[in-house]
Coordinates of C-alpha atoms in Angstrom, one line a residue:
M1 CA 87.6 72.5 99.7
S2 CA 88.8 72.8 102.7
N3 CA 85.9 72.6 105.6
K4 CA 87.7 75.1 108.2
Y5 CA 86.0 78.2 106.2
L6 CA 83.0 78.8 103.9
T7 CA 82.5 81.7 101.7
L8 CA 79.6 82.8 100.2
E9 CA 80.2 84.7 96.5
L10 CA 77.0 88.1 96.7
S11 CA 75.8 90.1 93.2
L12 CA 74.8 93.7 93.1
D13 CA 73.2 95.5 91.4
K14 CA 74.6 99.2 89.9
Q15 CA 72.6 101.3 92.7
G16 CA 75.2 98.7 95.3
E17 CA 71.9 96.7 96.6
I18 CA 72.9 92.6 96.9
T19 CA 70.7 90.2 95.1
N20 CA 70.8 87.3 94.9
K21 CA 70.4 87.7 99.5
P22 CA 69.9 84.7 101.4
A23 CA 67.1 83.6 103.3
S24 CA 66.6 85.3 106.5
S25 CA 66.4 82.0 107.7
S26 CA 69.7 80.8 106.6
R27 CA 72.8 80.4 108.6
N28 CA 74.8 81.8 106.2
N29 CA 72.2 85.5 106.6
A30 CA 73.0 84.6 110.8
I31 CA 76.9 85.3 110.2
L32 CA 76.3 88.1 107.6
N33 CA 75.0 89.7 110.1
F34 CA 76.6 89.3 113.0
G35 CA 79.8 87.2 112.4
D36 CA 83.3 87.8 111.6
V37 CA 84.2 88.0 108.5
I38 CA 87.1 88.8 105.7
Y39 CA 84.7 90.5 102.7
I40 CA 86.2 91.0 99.1
Y41 CA 84.2 93.5 96.7
E42 CA 85.7 93.7 92.7
G43 CA 84.8 95.2 89.9
P44 CA 85.7 95.7 86.4
K45 CA 89.0 98.0 87.5
E46 CA 88.8 97.6 91.5
V47 CA 89.3 95.7 94.6
Y48 CA 88.2 96.4 97.8
I49 CA 89.0 94.4 100.9
G50 CA 88.0 95.2 104.4
Q51 CA 87.0 92.4 107.3
T52 CA 84.0 93.2 109.7
K53 CA 81.0 91.7 112.4
H54 CA 78.2 93.1 111.4
F55 CA 78.2 92.9 107.1
Y56 CA 75.4 94.2 106.1
T57 CA 75.8 97.2 107.6
R58 CA 79.0 97.6 107.0
H59 CA 77.5 97.0 103.6
Q60 CA 74.8 99.6 103.4
E61 CA 77.8 101.9 105.4
H62 CA 80.1 101.9 102.2
F63 CA 77.3 102.7 99.4
D64 CA 75.9 105.0 101.9
H65 CA 79.2 107.0 102.9
D66 CA 82.3 105.7 101.2
L67 CA 83.5 107.9 99.0
S68 CA 85.8 105.3 96.9
F69 CA 82.5 103.5 96.6
I70 CA 81.4 104.6 93.4
V71 CA 78.2 103.5 92.4
G72 CA 78.9 100.7 89.5
A73 CA 82.2 100.6 90.4
Y74 CA 81.5 96.4 91.7
K75 CA 79.4 94.1 90.4
R76 CA 80.5 91.8 93.2
V77 CA 81.2 90.6 96.0
I78 CA 83.2 86.8 98.4
V79 CA 82.3 87.0 102.1
L80 CA 84.8 84.4 103.5
F81 CA 83.6 82.8 107.9
G82 CA 84.2 79.7 109.7
K83 CA 86.5 78.3 112.6
L84 CA 89.3 79.9 110.9
V85 CA 88.4 83.2 110.7
N86 CA 88.0 84.8 114.1
Q87 CA 89.2 87.7 116.4
L88 CA 92.3 85.9 116.4
S89 CA 93.0 85.1 112.6
L90 CA 91.0 88.9 111.3
D91 CA 93.8 90.8 111.1
D92 CA 97.0 88.3 109.8
I93 CA 94.3 87.0 107.1
E94 CA 93.3 90.4 106.3
K95 CA 96.9 91.4 106.3
Q96 CA 98.3 88.0 103.6
L97 CA 94.8 88.3 101.7
I98 CA 96.0 92.0 100.4
T99 CA 99.8 91.9 100.0
Y100 CA 98.2 88.7 97.9
I101 CA 96.1 90.7 95.5
T102 CA 98.0 94.1 95.6
I103 CA 100.6 91.8 94.6
D104 CA 98.3 90.5 91.6
I105 CA 96.3 93.1 90.5
E106 CA 99.6 95.5 89.7
K107 CA 99.8 93.5 87.1
G108 CA 95.9 94.0 85.7
K109 CA 96.4 97.7 86.6
K110 CA 93.7 97.4 88.9
S111 CA 92.9 99.4 92.1
I112 CA 92.9 98.7 95.6
E113 CA 91.0 100.0 98.0
I114 CA 92.1 98.8 101.5
D115 CA 89.1 99.3 104.7
N116 CA 90.7 102.5 106.6
A117 CA 89.8 101.0 109.4
T118 CA 91.1 97.3 109.4
A119 CA 94.5 98.0 107.1
G120 CA 97.3 99.5 109.9
N121 CA 96.0 96.8 112.7
N122 CA 99.2 94.5 113.9
S123 CA 97.9 91.5 115.0
P124 CA 99.8 89.1 118.0
E125 CA 100.5 85.8 116.5
Y126 CA 98.0 83.0 117.8
D127 CA 98.6 78.9 117.9
Y128 CA 96.9 78.3 114.2
Q129 CA 98.5 79.9 111.8
S130 CA 100.1 77.6 110.8
D131 CA 96.7 76.2 109.6
V132 CA 95.6 79.1 108.4
Q133 CA 98.5 79.2 105.6
S134 CA 97.6 75.7 104.8
D135 CA 93.9 75.2 105.2
L136 CA 92.8 78.6 104.6
L137 CA 95.0 80.9 102.5
V138 CA 96.3 78.7 99.9
P139 CA 92.4 76.8 98.9
F140 CA 90.7 80.1 99.1
W141 CA 93.2 81.7 96.7
Q142 CA 92.8 78.1 94.4
E143 CA 88.8 79.1 95.1
L144 CA 89.6 83.1 93.0
Y145 CA 91.5 81.6 91.0
E146 CA 88.7 79.9 89.6
K147 CA 86.0 82.4 90.4
G148 CA 87.9 85.4 88.0
F149 CA 88.5 87.6 92.0
V150 CA 92.4 86.8 90.7
Q151 CA 94.1 86.7 87.8
N152 CA 97.9 84.2 88.8
K153 CA 96.3 81.0 89.8
D154 CA 99.7 79.9 91.8
L155 CA 99.9 81.3 95.3
S156 CA 103.7 81.0 95.7
E157 CA 104.3 82.5 92.4
V158 CA 103.6 85.5 93.9
K159 CA 105.3 85.7 97.1
K160 CA 108.4 85.3 95.4
T161 CA 107.8 89.2 94.1
L162 CA 110.0 91.6 96.0
L163 CA 106.2 93.3 97.0
F164 CA 105.6 89.7 98.9
K165 CA 109.3 90.0 100.8
Y166 CA 108.5 94.1 101.7
P167 CA 105.0 94.8 102.4
P168 CA 103.5 97.1 104.8
F169 CA 101.2 95.9 106.1
H170 CA 103.6 92.1 107.4
Q171 CA 103.1 90.9 110.9
L172 CA 106.1 92.3 112.8
S173 CA 107.2 90.7 115.7
K174 CA 107.9 91.9 118.9
E175 CA 110.8 93.8 119.0
Q176 CA 110.2 95.1 115.7
L177 CA 106.6 96.1 116.5
R178 CA 108.0 98.0 119.4
V179 CA 110.4 99.5 117.3
I180 CA 107.6 101.1 115.4
E181 CA 104.8 101.8 118.5
T182 CA 107.6 103.7 120.2
I183 CA 108.2 106.3 117.4
I184 CA 105.2 106.6 116.5
S185 CA 103.8 107.6 119.7
S186 CA 106.4 110.4 120.6
D187 CA 104.4 113.4 121.3
Q188 CA 107.3 115.1 119.8
L189 CA 107.9 113.3 116.2
S190 CA 107.6 116.0 113.9
E191 CA 110.6 116.9 115.6
E192 CA 112.5 113.8 116.8
N193 CA 115.5 111.5 115.2
F194 CA 115.3 108.0 115.1
L195 CA 119.2 105.3 114.1
I196 CA 116.8 101.7 114.1
D197 CA 120.6 100.3 114.0
G198 CA 120.6 96.3 113.6
L199 CA 123.0 93.6 111.4
A200 CA 121.9 92.4 108.9
G201 CA 118.8 89.7 108.9
T202 CA 117.3 92.2 111.9
G203 CA 114.5 93.3 109.3
K204 CA 115.6 97.2 109.0
T205 CA 113.0 97.3 105.1
V206 CA 110.2 95.7 107.0
V207 CA 110.3 98.3 109.5
L208 CA 110.9 100.6 107.1
T209 CA 108.0 100.3 105.0
N210 CA 105.5 99.0 107.9
L211 CA 106.7 102.6 109.4
A212 CA 106.4 104.7 106.2
A213 CA 103.0 103.1 105.9
R214 CA 101.3 103.9 109.3
L215 CA 103.0 107.4 109.2
A216 CA 101.0 108.2 105.5
Q217 CA 98.2 106.6 107.4
L218 CA 98.1 108.4 109.9
Y219 CA 99.1 111.2 108.5
P220 CA 97.8 112.3 105.2
E221 CA 98.7 115.5 104.9
K222 CA 102.1 114.4 105.6
K223 CA 105.0 114.3 103.2
I224 CA 107.1 111.5 103.9
A225 CA 110.6 110.3 101.6
V226 CA 112.0 106.8 102.0
I227 CA 115.6 107.2 100.7
V228 CA 116.7 103.6 99.4
K229 CA 119.8 102.6 97.5
S230 CA 118.7 103.2 93.6
N231 CA 118.9 99.4 93.2
W232 CA 116.0 99.7 95.3
T233 CA 113.8 102.2 93.9
K234 CA 111.8 100.6 91.7
A235 CA 110.9 97.8 94.7
G236 CA 109.8 100.5 96.8
K237 CA 107.6 103.1 94.5
N238 CA 105.9 99.0 93.3
I239 CA 105.5 98.3 96.9
F240 CA 103.9 101.8 98.2
D241 CA 101.8 102.5 94.9
A242 CA 100.2 98.5 94.7
Y243 CA 98.9 99.9 98.7
G244 CA 97.3 103.1 97.3
L245 CA 99.6 105.2 99.5
K246 CA 100.3 108.6 97.9
N247 CA 101.8 110.5 100.8
I248 CA 105.5 108.9 99.7
Q249 CA 107.8 109.6 97.4
V250 CA 110.7 106.5 96.8
T251 CA 113.5 108.8 95.7
T252 CA 117.8 108.0 96.4
S253 CA 119.6 110.6 98.0
L254 CA 121.2 112.2 95.7
K255 CA 117.5 113.2 93.9
F256 CA 116.5 114.2 96.9
I257 CA 119.4 116.5 98.1
R258 CA 119.4 117.9 94.6
N259 CA 115.1 118.1 93.8
K260 CA 115.7 120.7 97.5
K261 CA 111.8 119.6 98.9
S262 CA 110.9 120.0 102.1
V263 CA 109.4 116.9 103.6
D264 CA 108.0 115.8 106.4
Y265 CA 109.2 112.5 107.7
A266 CA 112.4 110.4 106.2
L267 CA 113.3 107.0 106.1
I268 CA 116.7 106.5 105.3
D269 CA 117.6 103.1 104.8
E270 CA 120.7 101.7 104.1
A271 CA 121.9 105.3 106.3
H272 CA 125.1 103.5 106.2
R273 CA 126.3 104.2 102.5
L274 CA 125.1 107.3 102.6
R275 CA 128.3 109.8 101.3
R276 CA 130.2 112.3 102.3
Y277 CA 132.6 113.9 99.8
Y278 CA 135.3 112.2 99.0
S279 CA 137.6 113.6 95.5
K280 CA 138.2 110.0 94.3
G281 CA 134.3 109.9 93.8
N282 CA 132.0 110.4 91.2
H283 CA 132.6 113.6 90.0
V284 CA 129.3 113.5 88.2
T285 CA 127.0 113.6 91.2
Q286 CA 130.0 115.1 93.4
D287 CA 128.3 118.8 93.2
I288 CA 126.4 117.9 95.9
F289 CA 129.0 118.7 98.4
K290 CA 130.4 122.1 96.5
D291 CA 129.7 125.4 98.5
K292 CA 128.5 128.2 97.4
K293 CA 131.9 129.2 95.5
G294 CA 131.9 126.1 93.2
N295 CA 134.6 125.0 95.8
Y296 CA 134.6 120.7 96.6
D297 CA 133.2 120.8 101.3
P298 CA 135.4 118.2 102.6
K299 CA 133.1 119.0 105.8
K300 CA 129.6 118.2 103.7
N301 CA 127.8 115.2 103.7
E302 CA 124.6 113.8 102.1
L303 CA 123.5 113.6 105.9
G304 CA 123.3 116.4 106.5
L305 CA 121.9 118.1 103.3
I306 CA 119.1 115.2 103.8
S307 CA 119.0 116.8 107.4
K308 CA 118.3 120.5 105.1
N309 CA 114.8 119.3 103.7
A310 CA 113.3 117.2 106.4
K311 CA 112.2 118.1 109.6
S312 CA 112.2 114.3 110.9
L313 CA 114.6 111.8 110.4
V314 CA 115.0 108.4 110.8
L315 CA 117.5 106.7 110.0
F316 CA 117.8 103.1 109.1
Y317 CA 122.1 101.6 110.6
D318 CA 124.4 98.9 110.3
S319 CA 128.2 99.9 110.2
S320 CA 128.9 96.4 109.3
Q321 CA 128.1 97.3 105.6
S322 CA 129.7 100.5 105.6
I323 CA 131.7 99.4 101.7
R324 CA 133.6 102.4 100.9
P325 CA 135.3 104.9 101.5
S326 CA 133.1 108.1 100.9
D327 CA 130.6 106.7 102.9
I328 CA 130.4 108.6 105.8
P329 CA 132.6 107.4 109.1
A330 CA 131.7 105.9 111.6
S331 CA 133.2 109.0 114.0
V332 CA 131.1 112.0 111.6
F333 CA 127.9 109.9 112.0
Q334 CA 128.5 109.5 115.2
A335 CA 128.5 113.1 115.9
F336 CA 125.9 113.8 113.8
L337 CA 123.2 112.0 116.1
R338 CA 124.5 113.1 119.1
D339 CA 124.2 116.6 118.3
R340 CA 120.9 116.0 116.9
N341 CA 119.4 114.7 119.6
F342 CA 119.0 110.7 117.9
K343 CA 116.9 108.3 119.9
K344 CA 118.2 105.1 119.8
L345 CA 116.2 101.8 118.7
D346 CA 118.1 98.2 118.8
L347 CA 116.4 95.3 116.6
K348 CA 118.4 92.4 117.9
H349 CA 116.6 89.7 117.0
E350 CA 117.6 87.6 113.1
Y351 CA 114.5 87.2 110.6
R352 CA 116.2 86.5 107.2
I353 CA 118.2 83.7 107.8
S354 CA 116.0 80.1 107.7
I355 CA 117.5 76.0 108.6
H356 CA 116.2 73.4 109.4
E357 CA 116.7 71.7 112.2
D358 CA 119.9 69.2 111.8
Q359 CA 120.1 66.0 112.7
N360 CA 122.0 66.9 115.7
H361 CA 121.3 70.6 116.4
Q362 CA 119.5 72.7 115.7
F363 CA 121.0 75.5 114.1
T364 CA 119.4 79.4 114.5
G365 CA 120.0 81.9 112.1
N366 CA 122.2 84.5 114.8
D367 CA 125.2 81.3 114.5
Y368 CA 124.9 81.5 111.2
L369 CA 126.1 85.4 111.2
N370 CA 128.0 85.4 113.9
G371 CA 129.5 82.2 112.4
V372 CA 130.8 84.9 109.4
R373 CA 131.8 88.0 111.6
S374 CA 133.8 85.0 113.8
F375 CA 135.3 83.9 110.4
L376 CA 136.3 87.1 109.0
Q377 CA 137.4 88.0 112.2
L378 CA 136.1 91.0 112.2
D379 CA 134.5 90.3 116.0
T380 CA 133.4 87.0 118.7
R381 CA 130.0 86.1 119.1
P382 CA 129.0 83.2 120.8
F383 CA 128.1 80.1 117.6
N384 CA 127.5 77.3 117.5
K385 CA 130.3 75.9 114.9
A386 CA 129.5 72.3 114.0
L387 CA 126.6 75.0 111.0
F388 CA 129.8 75.3 109.8
S389 CA 130.9 71.7 109.3
S390 CA 127.0 69.8 108.8
Y391 CA 127.4 70.2 104.5
K392 CA 129.9 66.9 105.2
T393 CA 127.7 64.7 106.4
N394 CA 124.2 66.6 105.3
S395 CA 123.7 67.9 101.4
D396 CA 120.6 69.7 103.1
A397 CA 122.4 72.1 105.4
Y398 CA 121.6 75.1 105.2
F399 CA 126.1 75.9 105.4
G400 CA 128.1 74.8 102.6
V401 CA 131.0 74.9 100.1
A402 CA 131.3 74.8 96.7
D403 CA 134.3 73.4 94.3
S404 CA 133.4 75.6 91.4
I405 CA 131.9 78.5 90.0
S406 CA 130.1 75.2 88.2
D407 CA 128.8 74.1 91.0
L408 CA 127.7 77.0 92.3
F409 CA 125.4 77.1 89.5
D410 CA 125.1 73.7 89.8
Y411 CA 123.1 74.2 93.8
L412 CA 120.9 76.5 92.2
N413 CA 119.3 74.0 89.8
Q414 CA 119.3 71.4 92.0
M415 CA 117.6 74.1 94.6
E416 CA 115.1 75.2 92.0
N417 CA 114.1 71.7 91.2
Y418 CA 112.6 71.2 94.5
Q419 CA 111.2 74.8 94.8
N420 CA 110.7 76.5 91.3
N421 CA 109.5 79.6 92.6
T422 CA 112.9 80.6 94.6
I423 CA 115.0 84.5 93.6
D424 CA 118.6 82.6 93.5
R425 CA 121.9 84.0 91.8
I426 CA 125.5 83.9 91.9
L427 CA 127.5 86.8 93.8
A428 CA 131.3 87.5 93.9
G429 CA 133.6 90.0 95.7
Y430 CA 134.4 93.1 92.7
T431 CA 137.0 91.7 91.5
R432 CA 136.9 91.8 87.9
P433 CA 136.9 94.3 85.7
W434 CA 133.6 95.2 84.8
L435 CA 134.0 94.6 80.8
S436 CA 130.6 94.1 79.7
K437 CA 129.1 97.3 80.7
K438 CA 130.2 98.9 77.4
N439 CA 131.1 95.3 74.8
K440 CA 127.9 93.5 75.8
T441 CA 130.0 90.6 74.0
T442 CA 132.5 90.3 76.7
F443 CA 132.3 88.3 79.3
D444 CA 133.8 89.1 82.1
W445 CA 134.3 85.6 84.8
I446 CA 135.9 82.9 82.8
E447 CA 136.0 79.1 84.2
G448 CA 137.1 76.1 81.7
N449 CA 134.7 76.2 79.0
R450 CA 132.0 78.1 81.4
H451 CA 131.9 82.3 81.3
W452 CA 129.4 84.4 82.8
K453 CA 129.0 88.3 82.8
W454 CA 128.9 90.2 85.9
N455 CA 125.7 91.8 86.5
S456 CA 124.1 94.2 84.1
T457 CA 122.2 96.7 86.0
N458 CA 123.0 97.5 89.6
E459 CA 119.2 99.6 90.1
G460 CA 116.3 96.3 90.2
W461 CA 118.9 93.4 88.7
I462 CA 117.3 90.4 90.3
T463 CA 114.5 91.7 89.0
K464 CA 115.5 91.1 85.1
I465 CA 115.6 87.9 83.4
T466 CA 118.5 87.7 82.2
S467 CA 120.6 88.5 86.1
R468 CA 119.8 84.6 86.6
N469 CA 123.2 84.4 85.3
E470 CA 124.8 86.5 85.8
I471 CA 126.8 87.2 89.0
G472 CA 126.0 90.3 91.7
S473 CA 128.2 92.1 93.1
V474 CA 127.1 94.2 96.5
H475 CA 126.5 96.7 94.9
A476 CA 124.1 95.4 92.5
I477 CA 122.0 93.2 96.5
Q478 CA 122.9 95.4 99.2
G479 CA 119.5 95.6 100.6
V480 CA 118.3 92.3 98.7
D481 CA 116.0 89.2 100.5
L482 CA 117.5 85.6 98.6
N483 CA 117.0 82.6 98.8
Y484 CA 118.8 81.0 98.0
A485 CA 123.1 82.2 96.5
G486 CA 126.1 80.8 95.9
V487 CA 129.1 83.4 97.0
I488 CA 132.5 83.5 95.4
I489 CA 135.4 83.8 97.9
S490 CA 137.1 85.6 95.5
T491 CA 141.5 86.9 95.7
D492 CA 140.6 89.8 96.8
L493 CA 140.5 88.4 100.4
R494 CA 143.8 87.1 101.7
L495 CA 145.4 85.4 104.3
I496 CA 148.4 86.3 105.4
N497 CA 151.0 85.7 109.0
G498 CA 147.0 84.0 109.7
K499 CA 145.3 87.4 109.6
L500 CA 141.8 88.0 107.1
V501 CA 143.8 90.6 104.8
A502 CA 142.9 93.0 101.9
S503 CA 144.5 92.7 98.2
I504 CA 144.7 96.2 96.8
D505 CA 145.9 95.0 93.4
D506 CA 142.9 92.0 93.1
Y507 CA 140.5 94.7 94.0
K508 CA 138.5 96.1 90.8
D509 CA 136.4 99.1 92.1
T510 CA 137.7 101.9 91.6
N511 CA 135.5 103.8 94.1
G512 CA 135.5 101.3 95.5
K513 CA 139.4 102.3 96.5
F514 CA 141.4 104.8 99.3
K515 CA 143.9 107.8 97.2
K516 CA 147.2 107.0 97.8
E517 CA 148.3 109.7 99.9
D518 CA 145.1 109.1 102.7
Y519 CA 145.0 104.6 101.9
D520 CA 144.8 103.3 105.3
P521 CA 145.3 99.4 104.9
D522 CA 143.0 98.6 108.0
K523 CA 140.8 100.6 106.7
F524 CA 140.2 98.7 102.9
T525 CA 140.0 95.0 105.3
F526 CA 137.7 96.5 107.8
F527 CA 135.1 97.6 103.9
I528 CA 136.3 94.4 102.5
K529 CA 135.2 91.6 105.4
N530 CA 132.1 93.9 105.5
I531 CA 131.6 92.7 101.9
Y532 CA 132.5 89.4 101.7
Y533 CA 129.9 89.1 105.4
V534 CA 126.7 91.2 103.4
L535 CA 127.0 88.3 100.6
L536 CA 127.4 86.3 102.5
S537 CA 124.2 87.2 104.5
R538 CA 121.7 88.0 101.6
A539 CA 120.0 83.6 102.1
M540 CA 116.5 83.1 103.6
N541 CA 117.0 79.0 102.5
G542 CA 120.8 78.3 102.3
V543 CA 124.1 79.4 100.8
R544 CA 127.5 78.0 98.5
V545 CA 130.8 79.2 99.1
Y546 CA 133.8 78.7 96.4
F547 CA 137.0 80.1 97.7
E548 CA 139.0 80.9 94.9
D549 CA 142.8 81.3 97.1
P550 CA 143.0 77.3 97.5
K551 CA 144.9 79.1 101.0
L552 CA 142.3 80.9 102.3
K553 CA 139.9 77.7 101.8
E554 CA 143.2 75.6 104.0
Y555 CA 141.8 78.4 106.7
F556 CA 138.3 77.8 107.3
E557 CA 138.6 74.3 106.7
N558 CA 141.4 74.1 110.2
W559 CA 138.8 77.4 111.6
I560 CA 136.1 75.1 111.6
K561 CA 138.1 72.1 113.1
N562 CA 139.5 73.9 116.2

């Protein structure tokens, strides 16, 4: 056992009395009276996590006054203390244990309670955080497993779930915390609207889950809607249900509008994907845009319809991720923000991408994303171009170019040999018809004697066992983080006279195309570029790219040289 922490396991009788309390003269007893500790109560159906400086006093308060402590519900409690458990680290340790144990017991269908006095605390950074992870949390988790407090032996297995990536008690950066505190501290919160503007990887979804949890705790009587894309509804429900946040509903924009039930706060993820009425859209879902006479109203859009049933809106937005003609145009979106006096809050720092230092350079996530945007001719921002060529001398480089689709799958296999608890997928531009949707025996992608299908579903695709051997479109992956990704830049993006131009003939997403009468090649090219920006910004630890068009690959090679 690590010498940087200690534990005591205490047994409880049916009345909640401790039956094996240490002798009054012991050091352990002094710690339990006056020391900083984390404690975990465990019973057949319940788990409770908290922190305190006076464990015995807090223990008595729980059983005398806390309605969560049903007599006989808990059989034992383990108390964690020691040199790494102090005022600087308490909130961090507690938050991580809350997340890990919530994931663990979700499989066993136990319920979890969290000490409301501490669950929403914001833990600042401190010098020895890495020691807490390696010398406390990892061995302590092993002890919890051996004592039967948790079911999963491997903490890394727990960490790979979506719940771990987006927990509502996540350690926040100063920038992310500033955004949340600005909203929470607003004097007129119930009447104000906010726009959280940030590029890919700036932590918009992490801020959303934390903000929703804070609102749910501060205002348990208020109704909160978390509105997400369909590929994230199940994950979102699991997150908030696991933490027992009952006044939060996770839904899609379409379901929220059809439901017509008012809420106090509507938090909208991927707000740039909210739809307007567009006659080429999905007619099964476009009834929401009809007027009282049953005619379609071209002025209606989902943002306006949602606002009718929400007192306060918080939008999470990135204009660079708008990918269809049916998405609300930026001009319409901005007009709505002006009319409703939205307060704009920015997220500028990229957190998703983790690039290890190269032998000769130190790269950042911002270098990568700015480079991607430059290559796609979306805009020009400063970045270190050497990041995109370092793979030629460094096989461990974050970015690299592959020679085939098979090589992309081989890359993921290789990475999984080194890290077998990662979430890795192959992604592509929508240049193949989705034939396997109707015929399960058909393959959509064929290369030599190897073949693959498109994503079998959009909703919850990456959680499905089969998805690792499928190829995902933007509709299955938008808003999701991966560890490693292979990206097929397909023939819907071409090089013509030095400019990247979208090829409408190669693009197979019917609902992603303009009507013939209002086709705009520049806007269509903008959407295709945005799609590749999304696909290329999903991976935290590494990405490999395959160019189907040799001319586009040649352009890339020249681009990294000049």
